[in-house]
Coordinates of C-alpha atoms in Angstrom, one line a residue:
Chain D
M1 CA 81.0 45.8 97.8
S2 CA 78.8 45.5 94.8
G3 CA 78.0 47.9 92.0
T4 CA 77.8 45.9 88.8
D5 CA 77.0 47.9 85.7
H6 CA 76.4 45.7 82.7
G7 CA 76.6 48.8 80.5
K8 CA 80.3 49.1 81.2
D9 CA 81.5 45.8 79.7
E10 CA 83.8 47.3 77.2
G11 CA 87.4 48.5 78.0
W12 CA 88.3 45.3 79.9
Q13 CA 89.3 43.4 76.8
G14 CA 92.7 42.5 75.6
P15 CA 94.8 39.4 76.3
V16 CA 94.9 38.1 79.8
P17 CA 96.7 35.3 81.6
T18 CA 95.1 31.9 81.9
F19 CA 94.5 30.6 85.4
I20 CA 94.8 26.9 85.9
L21 CA 93.1 25.2 88.8
V22 CA 95.0 21.9 89.5
R23 CA 92.9 19.1 90.9
P24 CA 90.3 21.3 92.7
Q25 CA 87.9 19.5 95.0
M26 CA 84.7 21.4 95.9
G27 CA 82.7 22.8 93.0
E28 CA 81.9 25.8 95.2
N29 CA 85.6 26.7 95.3
I30 CA 85.8 26.5 91.5
G31 CA 82.8 28.9 91.3
A32 CA 84.3 31.2 93.9
A33 CA 87.6 31.3 91.9
A34 CA 85.6 32.2 88.8
R35 CA 84.0 35.1 90.6
A36 CA 87.3 36.3 91.9
M37 CA 88.8 36.2 88.4
W38 CA 85.9 38.0 86.8
N39 CA 86.0 40.8 89.4
F40 CA 89.2 41.7 87.7
G41 CA 88.3 41.0 84.1
L42 CA 90.0 37.6 83.8
D43 CA 87.9 35.0 82.0
R44 CA 90.4 32.2 80.9
M45 CA 90.2 29.3 83.3
R46 CA 91.5 25.8 82.8
I47 CA 91.0 22.9 85.2
V48 CA 93.1 19.8 85.7
A49 CA 91.4 16.7 86.9
P50 CA 88.5 18.2 88.9
R51 CA 87.7 15.7 91.7
D52 CA 83.9 15.8 91.1
G53 CA 84.1 15.8 87.3
W54 CA 82.9 18.4 84.8
P55 CA 80.6 20.2 84.4
N56 CA 79.9 20.7 88.1
P57 CA 76.5 22.2 89.0
K58 CA 77.8 23.5 92.3
A59 CA 80.5 25.4 90.6
V60 CA 78.0 27.0 88.2
A61 CA 75.7 28.0 91.0
M62 CA 78.5 29.6 93.0
A63 CA 79.9 31.4 90.0
S64 CA 76.6 33.2 89.5
G65 CA 77.2 36.3 87.5
A66 CA 80.7 35.1 86.5
G67 CA 79.3 32.2 84.4
R68 CA 81.2 33.3 81.3
V69 CA 84.4 32.1 83.0
L70 CA 83.0 28.6 83.4
D71 CA 81.4 28.6 79.9
H72 CA 84.8 28.7 78.3
V73 CA 86.7 26.5 80.8
Q74 CA 89.0 23.9 79.4
V75 CA 89.4 20.7 81.3
S76 CA 92.5 18.4 81.1
D77 CA 93.4 15.1 82.7
T78 CA 97.0 16.2 83.4
T79 CA 98.8 19.3 84.3
A80 CA 101.1 18.9 81.3
G81 CA 98.0 18.8 79.1
A82 CA 96.7 22.1 80.5
L83 CA 100.0 23.8 80.0
E84 CA 100.8 22.6 76.4
D85 CA 100.3 25.8 74.5
L86 CA 101.6 28.2 77.1
N87 CA 104.9 30.0 76.8
F88 CA 105.4 30.9 80.5
V89 CA 103.8 29.4 83.6
F90 CA 103.8 30.6 87.2
A91 CA 102.9 28.3 90.1
T92 CA 101.5 29.7 93.3
T93 CA 102.8 28.2 96.5
A94 CA 103.2 29.0 100.1
R95 CA 105.4 26.2 101.3
N96 CA 109.1 26.3 100.7
R97 CA 110.3 23.7 98.2
D98 CA 113.5 22.0 97.8
L99 CA 113.4 22.6 94.1
T100 CA 115.6 25.4 92.7
K101 CA 113.2 27.9 91.3
T102 CA 112.8 31.7 91.2
V103 CA 110.1 33.0 93.5
M104 CA 108.3 36.3 92.9
T105 CA 105.7 38.3 94.7
P106 CA 102.3 38.5 92.9
E107 CA 103.3 42.1 92.1
R108 CA 106.5 41.2 90.4
A109 CA 105.0 38.2 88.7
M110 CA 102.2 40.1 87.1
E111 CA 104.7 42.8 86.0
H112 CA 106.5 39.9 84.1
A113 CA 103.1 38.6 82.9
R114 CA 102.2 41.9 81.5
A115 CA 105.5 42.3 79.7
M116 CA 105.3 38.8 78.2
I117 CA 101.7 39.1 77.2
S118 CA 102.3 42.4 75.5
K119 CA 104.8 40.5 73.3
G120 CA 102.2 38.0 72.4
Q121 CA 103.3 35.3 74.8
K122 CA 100.7 33.0 76.4
V123 CA 101.0 33.1 80.2
G124 CA 99.4 30.8 82.8
V125 CA 99.2 30.8 86.6
M126 CA 98.7 27.5 88.4
F127 CA 96.8 27.2 91.6
G128 CA 96.8 24.1 93.8
A129 CA 94.0 22.2 95.4
E130 CA 92.3 23.6 98.5
R131 CA 94.4 21.9 101.2
A132 CA 97.4 20.3 99.6
G133 CA 98.4 23.0 97.1
L134 CA 100.4 22.0 94.1
E135 CA 102.5 18.8 94.0
N136 CA 106.2 18.9 93.1
E137 CA 105.3 17.2 89.9
D138 CA 103.2 20.3 89.0
I139 CA 105.8 22.8 90.3
V140 CA 108.6 21.4 88.1
Q141 CA 106.5 22.3 85.1
A142 CA 106.5 26.0 86.1
N143 CA 109.0 28.6 85.1
V144 CA 108.7 30.6 88.2
L145 CA 106.9 30.4 91.6
I146 CA 104.6 33.0 93.1
S147 CA 104.5 33.4 96.8
V148 CA 102.1 35.8 98.5
P149 CA 103.9 37.6 101.3
V150 CA 101.6 36.6 104.0
N151 CA 102.1 36.8 107.8
P152 CA 104.7 34.0 108.5
A153 CA 102.8 33.3 111.7
F154 CA 99.4 32.9 109.9
A155 CA 99.3 31.9 106.2
S156 CA 95.8 30.7 105.4
L157 CA 94.7 32.0 102.0
N158 CA 92.1 29.8 100.4
L159 CA 91.9 29.0 96.7
A160 CA 89.6 31.9 95.8
Q161 CA 91.6 34.4 97.9
C162 CA 94.8 33.4 96.2
V163 CA 93.1 33.7 92.8
L164 CA 91.7 37.1 93.9
L165 CA 95.0 38.6 94.9
T166 CA 96.7 37.4 91.8
A167 CA 93.9 38.7 89.6
Y168 CA 93.9 42.0 91.5
E169 CA 97.6 42.4 90.9
W170 CA 97.2 41.6 87.2
R171 CA 94.5 44.4 86.9
R172 CA 96.7 46.7 89.0
Q173 CA 99.5 46.3 86.6
V174 CA 97.6 46.6 83.4
G175 CA 94.8 48.8 84.5
D176 CA 94.5 52.4 83.6
V177 CA 93.1 53.3 87.0
V178 CA 93.4 56.8 88.3
P179 CA 94.8 56.2 91.8
E180 CA 93.0 59.2 93.3
I181 CA 89.9 61.1 92.3
I182 CA 90.0 64.3 94.4
D183 CA 86.7 65.3 95.7
R184 CA 84.5 63.2 93.4
G185 CA 81.0 64.6 93.1
L186 CA 82.1 68.2 93.4
T187 CA 80.4 70.6 90.9
R188 CA 83.2 73.1 91.1
Y189 CA 85.7 74.4 93.6
A190 CA 85.0 78.0 94.8
E191 CA 86.9 80.7 93.0
K192 CA 89.6 82.3 95.1
I193 CA 87.7 85.5 95.1
E194 CA 84.7 83.7 96.7
V195 CA 87.0 82.3 99.4
T196 CA 88.6 85.7 100.0
K197 CA 85.2 87.4 100.3
L198 CA 83.9 84.8 102.7
T199 CA 87.1 85.1 104.8
E200 CA 86.9 88.9 104.8
R201 CA 83.2 88.8 105.8
L202 CA 84.1 86.4 108.6
E203 CA 86.8 88.7 109.8
E204 CA 84.5 91.7 109.9
R205 CA 82.0 89.7 111.9
L206 CA 84.7 88.5 114.3
D207 CA 85.9 92.1 114.7
Q208 CA 82.4 93.2 115.5
I209 CA 82.2 90.8 118.4
G210 CA 85.7 91.5 119.7
F211 CA 87.0 88.0 118.8
F212 CA 90.5 89.2 118.0
W213 CA 91.8 89.8 121.4
P214 CA 94.4 90.6 122.7
E215 CA 95.2 93.1 120.0
Q216 CA 98.8 92.1 119.6
K217 CA 97.7 88.6 118.6
R218 CA 95.3 89.9 115.9
G219 CA 97.8 89.5 113.1
S220 CA 98.6 85.9 113.7
M221 CA 95.0 85.0 114.4
V222 CA 93.9 86.5 111.1
E223 CA 96.7 84.8 109.3
N224 CA 95.7 81.4 110.7
I225 CA 92.1 81.9 109.6
R226 CA 93.1 82.9 106.1
N227 CA 95.5 80.0 105.8
M228 CA 92.8 77.6 107.0
M229 CA 90.2 78.9 104.6
S230 CA 92.5 78.7 101.6
R231 CA 93.5 75.2 102.5
L232 CA 90.0 73.8 102.7
P233 CA 88.7 72.2 99.5
L234 CA 85.5 74.3 99.4
S235 CA 83.0 74.1 96.7
D236 CA 80.8 77.0 95.5
S237 CA 77.9 75.6 97.5
D238 CA 80.1 75.2 100.6
I239 CA 80.8 79.0 100.3
R240 CA 77.1 79.7 100.4
T241 CA 76.6 77.4 103.3
L242 CA 79.4 79.0 105.3
H243 CA 78.1 82.5 104.5
G244 CA 74.8 81.4 106.0
I245 CA 76.3 79.8 109.0
F246 CA 78.6 82.8 109.8
K247 CA 75.6 85.2 109.3
A248 CA 73.3 83.2 111.5
L249 CA 75.9 83.0 114.3
A250 CA 77.1 86.6 114.1
E251 CA 73.6 88.1 114.0
R252 CA 72.8 86.7 117.4
D253 CA 73.2 89.4 120.0
P254 CA 77.0 89.8 120.5
K255 CA 76.4 89.4 124.2
D256 CA 75.2 85.9 123.6
Y257 CA 78.6 85.1 122.0
K258 CA 80.6 86.4 124.8
N259 CA 78.5 84.8 127.4
G260 CA 78.3 81.6 125.6
R261 CA 82.0 81.0 125.5
Chain O
M1 CA 97.9 28.2 100.3
S2 CA 99.0 27.4 103.8
G3 CA 102.4 27.4 105.4
T4 CA 102.0 28.8 108.9
D5 CA 105.2 28.9 111.0
H6 CA 104.5 30.0 114.5
G7 CA 108.2 30.4 115.1
K8 CA 108.2 33.4 112.8
D9 CA 105.8 35.7 114.7
E10 CA 108.4 38.5 115.1
G11 CA 109.0 41.2 112.6
W12 CA 105.3 41.9 111.9
Q13 CA 105.0 44.3 114.7
G14 CA 104.6 48.1 114.6
P15 CA 101.6 50.3 114.3
V16 CA 98.9 49.2 111.9
P17 CA 95.6 50.6 110.8
T18 CA 92.4 49.7 112.6
F19 CA 89.7 48.0 110.5
I20 CA 86.1 48.9 111.5
L21 CA 83.3 46.5 110.4
V22 CA 80.1 48.5 110.4
R23 CA 76.9 46.6 111.2
P24 CA 78.1 43.2 110.0
Q25 CA 75.5 40.5 109.9
M26 CA 76.8 36.9 109.9
G27 CA 79.3 35.9 112.5
E28 CA 81.1 33.8 109.9
N29 CA 81.9 36.9 107.9
I30 CA 83.3 38.6 110.9
G31 CA 85.5 35.6 111.5
A32 CA 86.6 35.5 107.8
A33 CA 87.4 39.2 108.0
A34 CA 89.6 38.5 111.0
R35 CA 91.4 35.7 109.1
A36 CA 91.9 38.0 106.1
M37 CA 93.4 40.7 108.4
W38 CA 95.7 38.4 110.2
N39 CA 97.1 36.9 107.0
F40 CA 98.7 40.3 106.5
G41 CA 99.6 41.0 110.2
L42 CA 96.6 43.3 111.0
D43 CA 95.1 42.7 114.4
R44 CA 93.1 45.8 115.3
M45 CA 89.4 45.3 114.6
R46 CA 86.4 47.3 115.8
I47 CA 82.8 46.4 115.2
V48 CA 79.9 48.7 115.1
A49 CA 76.5 47.3 116.1
P50 CA 77.0 43.6 115.1
R51 CA 73.5 42.3 114.2
D52 CA 73.8 39.1 116.3
G53 CA 75.5 40.8 119.3
W54 CA 78.9 40.1 120.8
P55 CA 80.7 37.9 121.5
N56 CA 79.6 35.7 118.6
P57 CA 80.6 32.0 118.7
K58 CA 80.3 31.6 114.9
A59 CA 82.8 34.4 114.4
V60 CA 85.2 32.8 116.8
A61 CA 84.9 29.4 115.1
M62 CA 85.5 30.9 111.7
A63 CA 88.4 33.0 112.8
S64 CA 90.2 29.8 114.0
G65 CA 93.9 30.6 114.1
A66 CA 93.3 34.4 113.9
G67 CA 91.6 34.5 117.3
R68 CA 93.9 37.2 118.6
V69 CA 92.1 39.6 116.3
L70 CA 88.8 38.9 117.9
D71 CA 90.3 38.7 121.4
H72 CA 91.0 42.4 121.2
V73 CA 88.0 43.6 119.2
Q74 CA 86.3 46.7 120.4
V75 CA 82.5 46.9 119.9
S76 CA 80.6 50.2 119.6
D77 CA 76.9 51.0 119.3
T78 CA 77.6 53.8 116.7
T79 CA 80.0 54.5 113.9
A80 CA 80.9 57.8 115.6
G81 CA 81.8 55.9 118.8
A82 CA 84.1 53.6 116.9
L83 CA 85.9 56.4 115.2
E84 CA 86.3 58.7 118.2
D85 CA 90.1 58.5 118.7
L86 CA 91.1 58.1 115.1
N87 CA 92.8 60.9 113.2
F88 CA 92.0 59.8 109.7
V89 CA 89.4 57.4 108.4
F90 CA 88.9 55.8 105.1
A91 CA 85.5 54.3 104.0
T92 CA 85.4 51.4 101.4
T93 CA 82.7 51.7 98.9
A94 CA 81.8 50.5 95.4
R95 CA 78.8 52.6 94.6
N96 CA 79.1 56.1 93.5
R97 CA 77.9 58.6 96.0
D98 CA 76.5 62.0 95.6
L99 CA 78.7 63.2 98.4
T100 CA 81.8 65.2 97.6
K101 CA 84.7 63.1 98.7
T102 CA 88.1 62.1 97.5
V103 CA 88.3 58.5 96.2
M104 CA 91.5 56.5 96.2
T105 CA 92.5 53.1 95.0
P106 CA 93.5 50.7 97.9
E107 CA 97.1 51.2 96.8
R108 CA 97.0 55.0 97.1
A109 CA 95.0 54.8 100.3
M110 CA 97.5 52.5 102.0
E111 CA 100.3 54.8 100.9
H112 CA 98.6 57.6 102.7
A113 CA 97.9 55.4 105.7
R114 CA 101.6 54.4 105.9
A115 CA 102.6 58.1 105.8
M116 CA 100.2 59.1 108.5
I117 CA 100.9 56.1 110.7
S118 CA 104.6 56.8 110.5
K119 CA 103.9 60.2 112.0
G120 CA 101.9 58.7 114.9
Q121 CA 98.5 59.3 113.5
K122 CA 95.7 56.7 114.2
V123 CA 94.2 55.5 110.9
G124 CA 91.0 53.5 110.4
V125 CA 89.3 51.8 107.5
M126 CA 85.5 51.3 107.5
F127 CA 83.9 48.3 105.8
G128 CA 80.1 48.1 105.3
A129 CA 77.7 45.3 105.9
E130 CA 77.6 42.3 103.6
R131 CA 75.0 43.5 101.1
A132 CA 74.2 47.1 101.8
G133 CA 77.7 48.4 102.3
L134 CA 78.1 51.6 104.2
E135 CA 75.3 54.1 104.7
N136 CA 75.8 57.8 103.8
E137 CA 75.6 58.6 107.5
D138 CA 78.8 56.4 107.9
I139 CA 80.4 57.8 104.7
V140 CA 80.2 61.4 105.8
Q141 CA 82.3 60.6 108.8
A142 CA 85.2 59.4 106.6
N143 CA 88.0 61.7 105.3
V144 CA 88.4 59.7 102.1
L145 CA 86.8 56.9 100.2
I146 CA 88.5 53.7 99.0
S147 CA 87.2 52.1 95.8
V148 CA 88.7 48.8 94.6
P149 CA 89.0 49.0 90.8
V150 CA 86.9 46.0 90.0
N151 CA 85.5 45.0 86.6
P152 CA 82.7 47.6 86.0
A153 CA 80.6 44.7 84.5
F154 CA 81.1 42.5 87.6
A155 CA 81.8 44.0 91.0
S156 CA 81.1 41.4 93.6
L157 CA 83.7 41.5 96.4
N158 CA 82.4 40.2 99.7
L159 CA 83.3 41.6 103.0
A160 CA 86.3 39.3 103.7
Q161 CA 87.6 39.8 100.2
C162 CA 87.4 43.6 100.5
V163 CA 89.2 43.4 103.9
L164 CA 91.8 41.0 102.3
L165 CA 92.7 43.3 99.4
T166 CA 93.0 46.3 101.7
A167 CA 95.1 44.4 104.2
Y168 CA 97.3 43.0 101.3
E169 CA 97.9 46.6 100.1
W170 CA 98.9 47.7 103.6
R171 CA 101.4 44.9 103.9
R172 CA 102.6 45.6 100.3
Q173 CA 103.2 49.2 101.3
V174 CA 105.0 48.7 104.6
G175 CA 106.5 45.3 103.9
D176 CA 110.1 44.8 103.4
V177 CA 109.4 42.0 101.0
V178 CA 111.9 41.1 98.4
P179 CA 110.0 41.1 95.1
E180 CA 111.9 38.3 93.6
I181 CA 114.1 35.6 95.0
I182 CA 116.1 34.3 92.1
D183 CA 116.5 30.5 92.0
R184 CA 115.5 29.9 95.7
G185 CA 116.9 26.6 96.9
L186 CA 120.1 26.8 94.8
T187 CA 123.2 25.8 96.7
R188 CA 125.5 27.9 94.5
Y189 CA 125.6 28.8 90.8
A190 CA 128.3 27.1 88.9
E191 CA 131.5 29.0 88.5
K192 CA 132.1 30.3 85.0
I193 CA 135.1 28.0 84.5
E194 CA 132.8 25.0 85.2
V195 CA 130.4 26.2 82.6
T196 CA 133.2 26.8 80.1
K197 CA 134.6 23.4 80.7
L198 CA 131.2 21.7 80.3
T199 CA 130.7 23.7 77.0
E200 CA 134.1 22.8 75.7
R201 CA 133.6 19.2 76.5
L202 CA 130.3 19.3 74.8
E203 CA 131.8 20.9 71.7
E204 CA 134.5 18.2 71.6
R205 CA 131.9 15.5 71.7
L206 CA 129.8 17.1 69.1
D207 CA 132.8 17.5 66.9
Q208 CA 133.5 13.8 67.3
I209 CA 130.1 12.9 65.9
G210 CA 130.2 15.4 63.1
F211 CA 127.4 17.6 64.6
F212 CA 128.9 20.8 63.2
W213 CA 127.9 20.5 59.7
P214 CA 128.1 22.1 57.1
E215 CA 131.5 23.5 58.1
Q216 CA 130.7 27.1 57.2
K217 CA 128.0 27.1 59.9
R218 CA 130.3 25.8 62.6
G219 CA 131.1 29.3 63.9
S220 CA 127.5 30.4 64.5
M221 CA 126.5 27.0 65.8
V222 CA 129.2 27.1 68.4
E223 CA 128.4 30.7 69.3
N224 CA 124.8 29.8 69.8
I225 CA 125.7 26.9 72.1
R226 CA 128.1 29.0 74.2
N227 CA 125.5 31.8 74.5
M228 CA 122.8 29.4 75.6
M229 CA 125.1 27.7 78.2
S230 CA 126.1 31.0 79.7
R231 CA 122.5 32.2 79.8
L232 CA 121.2 29.2 81.7
P233 CA 121.2 29.6 85.5
L234 CA 123.1 26.4 86.2
S235 CA 124.0 25.2 89.6
D236 CA 127.1 23.2 90.5
S237 CA 125.0 20.1 90.6
D238 CA 123.4 20.9 87.2
I239 CA 126.9 20.9 85.8
R240 CA 127.6 17.4 87.1
T241 CA 124.2 16.3 85.8
L242 CA 124.9 17.7 82.3
H243 CA 128.4 16.2 82.1
G244 CA 126.8 12.8 82.9
I245 CA 124.1 13.3 80.3
F246 CA 126.5 14.4 77.5
K247 CA 128.8 11.6 78.3
A248 CA 126.1 9.0 78.3
L249 CA 124.7 10.3 75.0
A250 CA 128.1 10.7 73.3
E251 CA 129.6 7.4 74.3
R252 CA 126.9 5.5 72.4
D253 CA 128.2 4.3 69.1
P254 CA 128.4 7.4 66.8
K255 CA 126.4 5.5 64.2
D256 CA 123.4 5.3 66.7
Y257 CA 123.4 9.1 66.8
K258 CA 123.4 9.5 63.1
N259 CA 120.8 6.9 62.5
G260 CA 118.6 8.0 65.4
R261 CA 118.0 11.5 64.1

């Protein structure tokens, strides 16, 4: 999916959580994480002890289009250093830990994040390195764990995917997104009178060709057609189209219709 | 994140939506889509006109661990052929279309999918090729569009990411996932009497060293400590730990305490 519109940059402001990548290895994965974040309007990234140093040209190349995330990145030597000013920190993890710690779904975690951020708290989410994930020494610094409810028989989210799902949940929680736009692109729905006239005209034509047979079923057949027509989300131009179709079909020789069945 | 447990394969059964990749190009992306699906327990994939034919060794290599998705894949020459037996089809798209069509968030769409599938309907979701997305000739065959609410200034979800988010939403809708596991790993919370005794012992020790000063503040200071102690989610072993800490601190020479502040 792509459909970037640089004219629509406003409206995605406001405080957001900080995402902290702990000891990431490949620059490409840092760049992919930046892209995943910026897809959902998150631009605050911190990095703890990146294996290949910083800045990292491969991260910048991969982040193409989401460079603003890397422009403002803060790099620390230690996890504690990256968390210093934060009020509440989540740690993403898949493995069970022996540590006593509350575990939330991304959904619940981002609900909490929204509540805390709306009160001016600074919230962070830690993500571990590509293979190893977070170490216990990182985990103990978090308030709460986030565990994505993946298939217990196949849990293989990579760094950028884990970032993506968390960022998506953040945006889902705070976003003012209309969940359903019914019939986008429609100029207007037909007025009921237009639907009624189309239906009546159709019934006339069907009567002319002896469609309503046997006679005792006429009532229910008409009712079904009327119900169907009123149920369809027809536009004004659909009405014109259907008038044309019915006319074209009906004005064949009636014998054609009967023979053609 | 990783944490696969092949012993936990049960419980993820039941009917699921079919994901249809339309004219995908690189085999790696087909494999990545299979992985994204299987992370959330989806294993029904169909492919329309894969550019590099089928089977595709690069897809298989990339799908490693999610091979069962590709084992059962159905390949069609046309989109219509892939949709034949489906009752309801979604099409994922980012770009606005001129076509009149209802647009849903992934969340709303998977709510509908759940409702339809629970009534025995067969539901599909179409995903377009890596760059171009779906063509209008594909879109017109869908009942409803799905649009992920990405940053309007940066919309760059790739095929596997779009599949991932949709699969995640499916699982979120149907999953019986506990949103929050409070203090996972805890053996048991301390009994109230244990907390009370710890607090009383602490107060005694603080009294001995003259902590509650000035005297008129004693009441509120004690109240604050009692409130804090009862608010903390302490385990039985935390209680033992804290008794040890308080004892160790208190049994220093009281002068040390006063001088050390």
